[in-house]
Coordinates of C-alpha atoms in Angstrom, one line a residue:
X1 CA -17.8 2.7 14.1
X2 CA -20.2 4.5 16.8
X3 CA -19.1 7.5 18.8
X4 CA -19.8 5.0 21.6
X5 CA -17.5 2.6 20.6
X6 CA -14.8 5.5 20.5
X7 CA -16.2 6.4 24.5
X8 CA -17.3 9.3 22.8
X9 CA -21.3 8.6 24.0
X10 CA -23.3 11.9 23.1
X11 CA -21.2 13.5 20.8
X12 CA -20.3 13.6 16.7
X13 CA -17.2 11.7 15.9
X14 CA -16.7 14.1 12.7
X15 CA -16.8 16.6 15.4
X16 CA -14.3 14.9 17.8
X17 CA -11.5 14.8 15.3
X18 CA -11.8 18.2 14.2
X19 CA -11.3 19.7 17.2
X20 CA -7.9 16.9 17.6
X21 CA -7.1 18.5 14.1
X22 CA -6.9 22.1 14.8
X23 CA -4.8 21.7 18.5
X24 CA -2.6 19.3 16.7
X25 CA -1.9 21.7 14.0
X26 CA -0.6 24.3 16.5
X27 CA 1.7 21.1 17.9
X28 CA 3.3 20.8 14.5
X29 CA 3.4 24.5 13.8
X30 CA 5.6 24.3 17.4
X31 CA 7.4 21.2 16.7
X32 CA 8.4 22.7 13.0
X33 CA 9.9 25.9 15.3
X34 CA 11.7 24.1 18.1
X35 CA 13.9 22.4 15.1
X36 CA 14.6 25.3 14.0
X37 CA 16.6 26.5 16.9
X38 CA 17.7 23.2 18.0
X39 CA 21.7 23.1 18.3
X40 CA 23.2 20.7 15.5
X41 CA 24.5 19.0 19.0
X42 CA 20.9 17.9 19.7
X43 CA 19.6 15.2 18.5
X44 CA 16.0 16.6 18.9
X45 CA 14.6 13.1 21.1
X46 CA 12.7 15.8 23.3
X47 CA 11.2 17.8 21.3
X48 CA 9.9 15.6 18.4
X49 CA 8.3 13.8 21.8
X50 CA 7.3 16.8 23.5
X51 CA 6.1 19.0 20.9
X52 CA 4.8 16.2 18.9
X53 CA 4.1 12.9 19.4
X54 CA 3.2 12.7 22.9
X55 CA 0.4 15.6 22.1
X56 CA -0.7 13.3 19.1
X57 CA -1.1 10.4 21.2
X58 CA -2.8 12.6 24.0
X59 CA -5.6 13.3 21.2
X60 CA -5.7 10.3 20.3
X61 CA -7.2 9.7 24.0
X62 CA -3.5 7.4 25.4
X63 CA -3.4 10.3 27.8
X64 CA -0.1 10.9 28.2
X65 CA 1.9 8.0 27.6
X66 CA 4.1 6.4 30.3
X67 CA 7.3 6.1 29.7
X68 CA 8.8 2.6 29.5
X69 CA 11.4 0.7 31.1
X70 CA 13.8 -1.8 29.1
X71 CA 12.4 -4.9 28.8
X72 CA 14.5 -7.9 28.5
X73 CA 13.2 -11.4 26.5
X74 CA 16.1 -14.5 26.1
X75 CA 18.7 -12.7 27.5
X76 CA 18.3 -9.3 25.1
X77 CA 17.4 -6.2 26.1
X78 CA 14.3 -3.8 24.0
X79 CA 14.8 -0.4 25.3
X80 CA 10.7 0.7 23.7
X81 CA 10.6 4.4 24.8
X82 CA 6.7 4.2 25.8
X83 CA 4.1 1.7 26.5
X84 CA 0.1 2.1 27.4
X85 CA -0.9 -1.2 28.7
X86 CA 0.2 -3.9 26.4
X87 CA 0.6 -1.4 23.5
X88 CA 4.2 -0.8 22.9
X89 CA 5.2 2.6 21.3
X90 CA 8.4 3.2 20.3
X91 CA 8.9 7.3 20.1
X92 CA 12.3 8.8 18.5
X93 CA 14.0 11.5 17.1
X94 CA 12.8 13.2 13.7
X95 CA 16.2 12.7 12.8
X96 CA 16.6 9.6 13.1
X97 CA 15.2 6.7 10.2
X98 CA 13.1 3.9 10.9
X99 CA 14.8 1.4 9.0
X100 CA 18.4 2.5 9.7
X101 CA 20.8 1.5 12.4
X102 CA 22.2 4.7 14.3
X103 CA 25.1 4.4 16.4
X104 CA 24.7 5.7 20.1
X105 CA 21.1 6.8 19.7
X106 CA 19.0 5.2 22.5
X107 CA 16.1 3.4 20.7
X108 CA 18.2 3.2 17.5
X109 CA 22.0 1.8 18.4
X110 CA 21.7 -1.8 18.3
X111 CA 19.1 -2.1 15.8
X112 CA 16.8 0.3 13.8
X113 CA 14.0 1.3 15.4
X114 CA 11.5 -0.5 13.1
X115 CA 13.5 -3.9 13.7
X116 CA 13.7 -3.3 17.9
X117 CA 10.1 -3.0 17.7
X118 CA 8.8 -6.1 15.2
X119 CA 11.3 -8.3 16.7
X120 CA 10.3 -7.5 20.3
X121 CA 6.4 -7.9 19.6
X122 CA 7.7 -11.3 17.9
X123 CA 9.2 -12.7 20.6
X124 CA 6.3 -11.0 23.1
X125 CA 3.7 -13.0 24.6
X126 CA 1.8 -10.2 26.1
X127 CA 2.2 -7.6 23.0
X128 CA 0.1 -8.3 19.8
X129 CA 0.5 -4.8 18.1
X130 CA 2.4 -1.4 18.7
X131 CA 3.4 2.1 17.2
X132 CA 6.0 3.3 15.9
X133 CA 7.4 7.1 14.8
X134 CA 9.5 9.6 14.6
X135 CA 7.9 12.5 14.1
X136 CA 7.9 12.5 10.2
X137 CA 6.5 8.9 10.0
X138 CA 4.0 7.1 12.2
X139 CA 3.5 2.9 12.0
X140 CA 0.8 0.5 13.0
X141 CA 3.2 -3.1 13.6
X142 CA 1.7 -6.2 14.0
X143 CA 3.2 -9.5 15.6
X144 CA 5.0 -10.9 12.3
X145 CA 6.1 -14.0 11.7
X146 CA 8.2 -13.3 8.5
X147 CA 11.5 -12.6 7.8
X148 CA 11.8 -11.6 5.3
X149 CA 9.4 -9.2 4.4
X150 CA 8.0 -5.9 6.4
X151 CA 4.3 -5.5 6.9
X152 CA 2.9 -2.2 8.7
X153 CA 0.4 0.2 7.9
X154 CA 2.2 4.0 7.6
X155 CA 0.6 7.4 7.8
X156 CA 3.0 10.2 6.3
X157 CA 2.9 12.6 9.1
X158 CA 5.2 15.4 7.5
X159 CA 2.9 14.9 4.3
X160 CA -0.2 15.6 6.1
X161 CA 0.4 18.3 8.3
X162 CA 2.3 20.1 5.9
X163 CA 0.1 19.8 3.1
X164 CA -2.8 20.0 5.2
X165 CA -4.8 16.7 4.7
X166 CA -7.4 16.4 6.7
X167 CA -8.7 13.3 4.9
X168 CA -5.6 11.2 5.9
X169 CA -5.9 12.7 9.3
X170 CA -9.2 11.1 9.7
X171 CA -8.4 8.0 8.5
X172 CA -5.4 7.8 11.2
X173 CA -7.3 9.1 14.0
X174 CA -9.8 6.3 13.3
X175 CA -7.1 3.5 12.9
X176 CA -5.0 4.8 16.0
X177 CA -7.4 5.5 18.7
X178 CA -7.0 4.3 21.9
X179 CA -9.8 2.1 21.6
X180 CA -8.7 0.1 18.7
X181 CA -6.1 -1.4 20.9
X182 CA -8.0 -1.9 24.2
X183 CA -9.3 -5.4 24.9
X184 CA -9.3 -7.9 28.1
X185 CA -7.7 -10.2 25.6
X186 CA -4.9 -9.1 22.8
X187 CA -7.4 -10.8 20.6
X188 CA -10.2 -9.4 21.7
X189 CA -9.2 -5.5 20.0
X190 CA -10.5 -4.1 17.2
X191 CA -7.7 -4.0 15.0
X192 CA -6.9 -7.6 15.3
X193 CA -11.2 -8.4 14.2
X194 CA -10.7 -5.6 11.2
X195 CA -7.2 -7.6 10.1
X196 CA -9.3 -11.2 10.5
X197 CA -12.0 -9.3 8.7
X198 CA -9.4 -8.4 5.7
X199 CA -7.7 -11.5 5.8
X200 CA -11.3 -13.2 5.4
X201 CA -12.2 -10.9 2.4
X202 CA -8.7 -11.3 0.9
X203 CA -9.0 -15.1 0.9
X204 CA -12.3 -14.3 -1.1
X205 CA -11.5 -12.3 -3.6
X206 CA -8.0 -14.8 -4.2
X207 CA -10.5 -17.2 -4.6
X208 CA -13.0 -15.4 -7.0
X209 CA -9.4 -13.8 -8.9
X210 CA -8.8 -17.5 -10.0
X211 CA -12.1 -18.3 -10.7
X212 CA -11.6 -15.4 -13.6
X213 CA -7.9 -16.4 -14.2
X214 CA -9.2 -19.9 -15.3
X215 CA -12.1 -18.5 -17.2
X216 CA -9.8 -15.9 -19.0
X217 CA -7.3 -18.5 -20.1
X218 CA -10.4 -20.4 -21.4
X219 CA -11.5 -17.5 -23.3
X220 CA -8.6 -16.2 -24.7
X221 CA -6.8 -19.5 -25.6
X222 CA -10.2 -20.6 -27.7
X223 CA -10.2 -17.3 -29.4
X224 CA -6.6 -17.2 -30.6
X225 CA -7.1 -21.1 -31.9
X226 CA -9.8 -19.7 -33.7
X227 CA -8.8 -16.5 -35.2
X228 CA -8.4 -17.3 -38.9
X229 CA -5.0 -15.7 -39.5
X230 CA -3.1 -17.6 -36.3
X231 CA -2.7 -20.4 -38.1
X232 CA 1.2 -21.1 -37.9
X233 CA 0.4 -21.1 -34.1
X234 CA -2.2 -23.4 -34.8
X235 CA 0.3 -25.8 -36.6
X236 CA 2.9 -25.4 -33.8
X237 CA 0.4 -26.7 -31.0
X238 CA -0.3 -29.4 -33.9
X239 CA 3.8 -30.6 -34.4
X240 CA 4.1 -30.4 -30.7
X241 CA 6.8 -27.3 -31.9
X242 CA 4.5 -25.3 -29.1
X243 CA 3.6 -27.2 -26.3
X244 CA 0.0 -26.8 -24.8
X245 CA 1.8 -26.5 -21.4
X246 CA 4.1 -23.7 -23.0
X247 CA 0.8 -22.0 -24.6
X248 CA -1.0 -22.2 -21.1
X249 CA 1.8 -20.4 -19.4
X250 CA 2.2 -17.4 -21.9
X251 CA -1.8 -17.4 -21.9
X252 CA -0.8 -17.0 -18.4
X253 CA 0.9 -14.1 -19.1
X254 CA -0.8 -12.4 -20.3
X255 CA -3.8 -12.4 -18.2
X256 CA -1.7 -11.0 -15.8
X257 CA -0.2 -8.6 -18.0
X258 CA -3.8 -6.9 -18.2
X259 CA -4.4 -7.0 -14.9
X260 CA -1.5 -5.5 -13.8
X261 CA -2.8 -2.7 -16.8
X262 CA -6.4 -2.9 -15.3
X263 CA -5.2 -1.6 -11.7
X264 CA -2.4 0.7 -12.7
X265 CA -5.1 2.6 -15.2
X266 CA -8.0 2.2 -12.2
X267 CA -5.4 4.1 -10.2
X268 CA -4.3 6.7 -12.7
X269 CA -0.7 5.9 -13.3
X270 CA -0.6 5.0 -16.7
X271 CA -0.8 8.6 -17.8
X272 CA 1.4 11.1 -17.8
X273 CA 1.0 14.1 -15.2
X274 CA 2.3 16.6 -17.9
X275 CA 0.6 15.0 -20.8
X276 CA -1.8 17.7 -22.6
X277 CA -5.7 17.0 -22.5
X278 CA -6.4 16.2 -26.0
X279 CA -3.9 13.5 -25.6
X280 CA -5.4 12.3 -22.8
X281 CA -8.9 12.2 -23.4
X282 CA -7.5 9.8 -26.8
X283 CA -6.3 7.2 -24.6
X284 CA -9.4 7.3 -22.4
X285 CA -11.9 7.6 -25.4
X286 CA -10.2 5.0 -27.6
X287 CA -7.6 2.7 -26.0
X288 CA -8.1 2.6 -22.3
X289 CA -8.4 -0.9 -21.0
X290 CA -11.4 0.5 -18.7
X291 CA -13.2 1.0 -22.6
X292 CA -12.6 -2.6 -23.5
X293 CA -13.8 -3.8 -20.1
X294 CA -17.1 -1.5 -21.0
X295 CA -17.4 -3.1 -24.2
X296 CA -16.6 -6.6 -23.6
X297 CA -19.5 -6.3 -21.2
X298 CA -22.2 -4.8 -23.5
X299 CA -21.0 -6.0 -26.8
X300 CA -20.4 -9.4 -28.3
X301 CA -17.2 -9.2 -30.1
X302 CA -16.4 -10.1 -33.6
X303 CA -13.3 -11.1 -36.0
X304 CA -12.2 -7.7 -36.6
X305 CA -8.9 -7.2 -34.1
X306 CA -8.9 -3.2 -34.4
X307 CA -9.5 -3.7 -30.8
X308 CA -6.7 -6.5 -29.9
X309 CA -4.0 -4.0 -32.1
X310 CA -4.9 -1.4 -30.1
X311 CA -4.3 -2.8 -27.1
X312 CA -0.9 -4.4 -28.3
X313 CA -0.2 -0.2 -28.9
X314 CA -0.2 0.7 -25.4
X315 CA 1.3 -2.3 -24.3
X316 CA 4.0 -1.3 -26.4
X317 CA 3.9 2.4 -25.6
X318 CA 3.8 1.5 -21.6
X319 CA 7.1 -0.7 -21.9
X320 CA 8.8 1.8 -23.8
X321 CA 8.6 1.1 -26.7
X322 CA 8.1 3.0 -30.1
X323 CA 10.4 5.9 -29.5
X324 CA 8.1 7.8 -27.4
X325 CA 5.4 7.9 -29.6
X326 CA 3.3 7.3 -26.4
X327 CA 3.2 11.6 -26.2
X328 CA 0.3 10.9 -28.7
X329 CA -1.5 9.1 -26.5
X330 CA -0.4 10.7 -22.8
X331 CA 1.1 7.3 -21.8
X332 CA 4.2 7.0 -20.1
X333 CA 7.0 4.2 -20.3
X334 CA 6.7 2.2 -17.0
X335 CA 9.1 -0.4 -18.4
X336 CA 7.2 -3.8 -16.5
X337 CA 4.7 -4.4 -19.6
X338 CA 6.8 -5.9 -21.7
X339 CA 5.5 -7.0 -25.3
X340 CA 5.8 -11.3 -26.3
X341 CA 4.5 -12.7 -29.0
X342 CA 2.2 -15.3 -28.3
X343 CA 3.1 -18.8 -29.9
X344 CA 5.2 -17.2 -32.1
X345 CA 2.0 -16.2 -34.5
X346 CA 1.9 -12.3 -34.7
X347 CA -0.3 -12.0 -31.7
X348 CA 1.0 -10.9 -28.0

């Protein structure tokens, strides 16, 4: 990303959106005023648009967007409040919700505003990707095949101007700008090469995840056949009582059980916001998965399954279990790590 691929030649980009940052945040300040002596009768289309959004999208180097005229695809009618060139952007009231129906409100009546917009750049030959907001909310929408499931990027407007993050501001005036859309070719924009780009990288790392499923299963499954005191499991597999098909599936398990744990701790939400430090510098010190991922890289392991108890604890504490004993250890219950005995032998 090069101030020249902004058509910013000549200047500082980190410069370019601070000065976007400090007129926007008289907009808001404005916008945040007009609703406050906006009649109950008014539904607030004007000023959310006026105050607002247009001003954002102005910064964000659309000029001032045009607005658009109903456009009509197998008989149906998409009433998109503003276009710039084959960028749709759909601009309605603060009060109204994105995923919500709302009777008589232009933009909103037949269909909520998030729906008008994904179904029209659906059925759209010359639209790829468009905006969508309301003031509080603001979404990136992409041509979406499925129907059953939403996909858009979202930037918390209310969130960031009110709280005053600039980081996030950043990030959206990279993502939004007027040249991220531009192209001869809908293909040929940037956000459509960054989303081949991701889809690329996410077909890797799917690739390299079950590379270290399979050699996790492997792992795990030899070391519980091993461990001396498993062996009623070991008997079970033996009988047939405990299939190997069955023992692959809740090996299964349970490697996704610790990632699931590995992600939720790398993103802090295992602990408690109110839980005291001593508490949790315990979990971190002694029974945080990021520990055992340390050691299992520096040390070779032994018999002893100190370590495998502890982590049965938290898996315990995190599904709620134990009466809230997780207070100890600054954990909360979050219900979706549920304990299971593995083969039936004492060990999850």
């Amino acid at each position: 990303m090069t101030p020249e691929s902004y058509h910013r030649p000549g200047e500082k980009l980190n410069e370019v959106v601070n000065r976007s940052w400090n007129v926007l945040q008289g907009a808001w300040t404005s916008f945040r005023a007009a609703q406050q002596s906006l009649p109950e009768s008014d539904l607030g289309t004007s000023i959310t648009r006026e105050r607002w959004l247009l001003p954002l999208f102005r910064e964000l180097d659309y000029g001032r967007l045009q607005t658009a005229t109903a456009v009509e695809i197998d008989g149906r009618s998409y009433p998109i409040s503003h276009g710039w060139e084959h960028v749709p952007v759909h601009l309605v009231s603060y009060k109204l919700e994105l995923d919500r129906r709302t009777p008589g409100a232009a933009g909103a009546a037949s269909a909520s505003p998030h729906s008008l917009l994904q179904v029209f750049l659906n059925r759209s030959e010359n639209n790829l990707w468009g905006f969508l907001s309301n003031g509080y909310k603001l979404r990136i929408l992409r041509d979406n095949a499925s129907l059953t499931r939403q996909a858009y990027v979202e930037f918390d407007l209310e969130a960031m101007m009110d709280g005053e993050v600039y980081s996030d501001f950043v990030l959206l005036w990279l993502l939004c700008h007027q040249s991220r859309v531009e192209g001869e070719k809908l293909s040929d924009c940037w956000l459509e090469k960054w989303m081949k780009v991701a889809e690329d990288q996410g077909t890797r790392a799917l690739d390299q995840l079950r590379d270290g499923v399979e050699a996790a299963i492997t792992a795990l499954g030899l070391g519980f056949l091993e461990y001396p005191a498993n062996h009623t499991m070991r008997d079970k597999l033996t009988s047939g009582e405990l299939s190997a098909q069955d023992y692959y599936r809740q090996l299964l398990r349970m490697v996704y059980r610790l990632l699931f744990l590995f992600v939720a701790e790398d993103r802090n939400l295992l602990l408690n916001p109110a839980a005291d430090t001593p508490a949790r510098e315990r979990y971190i010190d002694y029974y945080s998965t990021q520990r055992l991922r340390r050691m299992a890289e520096t040390f070779k392991g032994t018999r002893h399954p100190d370590l495998f108890e502890g982590l049965r604890l938290v898996m315990r504490l995190l599904s709620g279990d134990n009466n809230g004993a997780g207070a100890g250890l600054g954990t909360r219950a979050t219900g979706v790590v549920p304990v299971q005995r593995l083969g039936s032998s004492g060990r999850d």
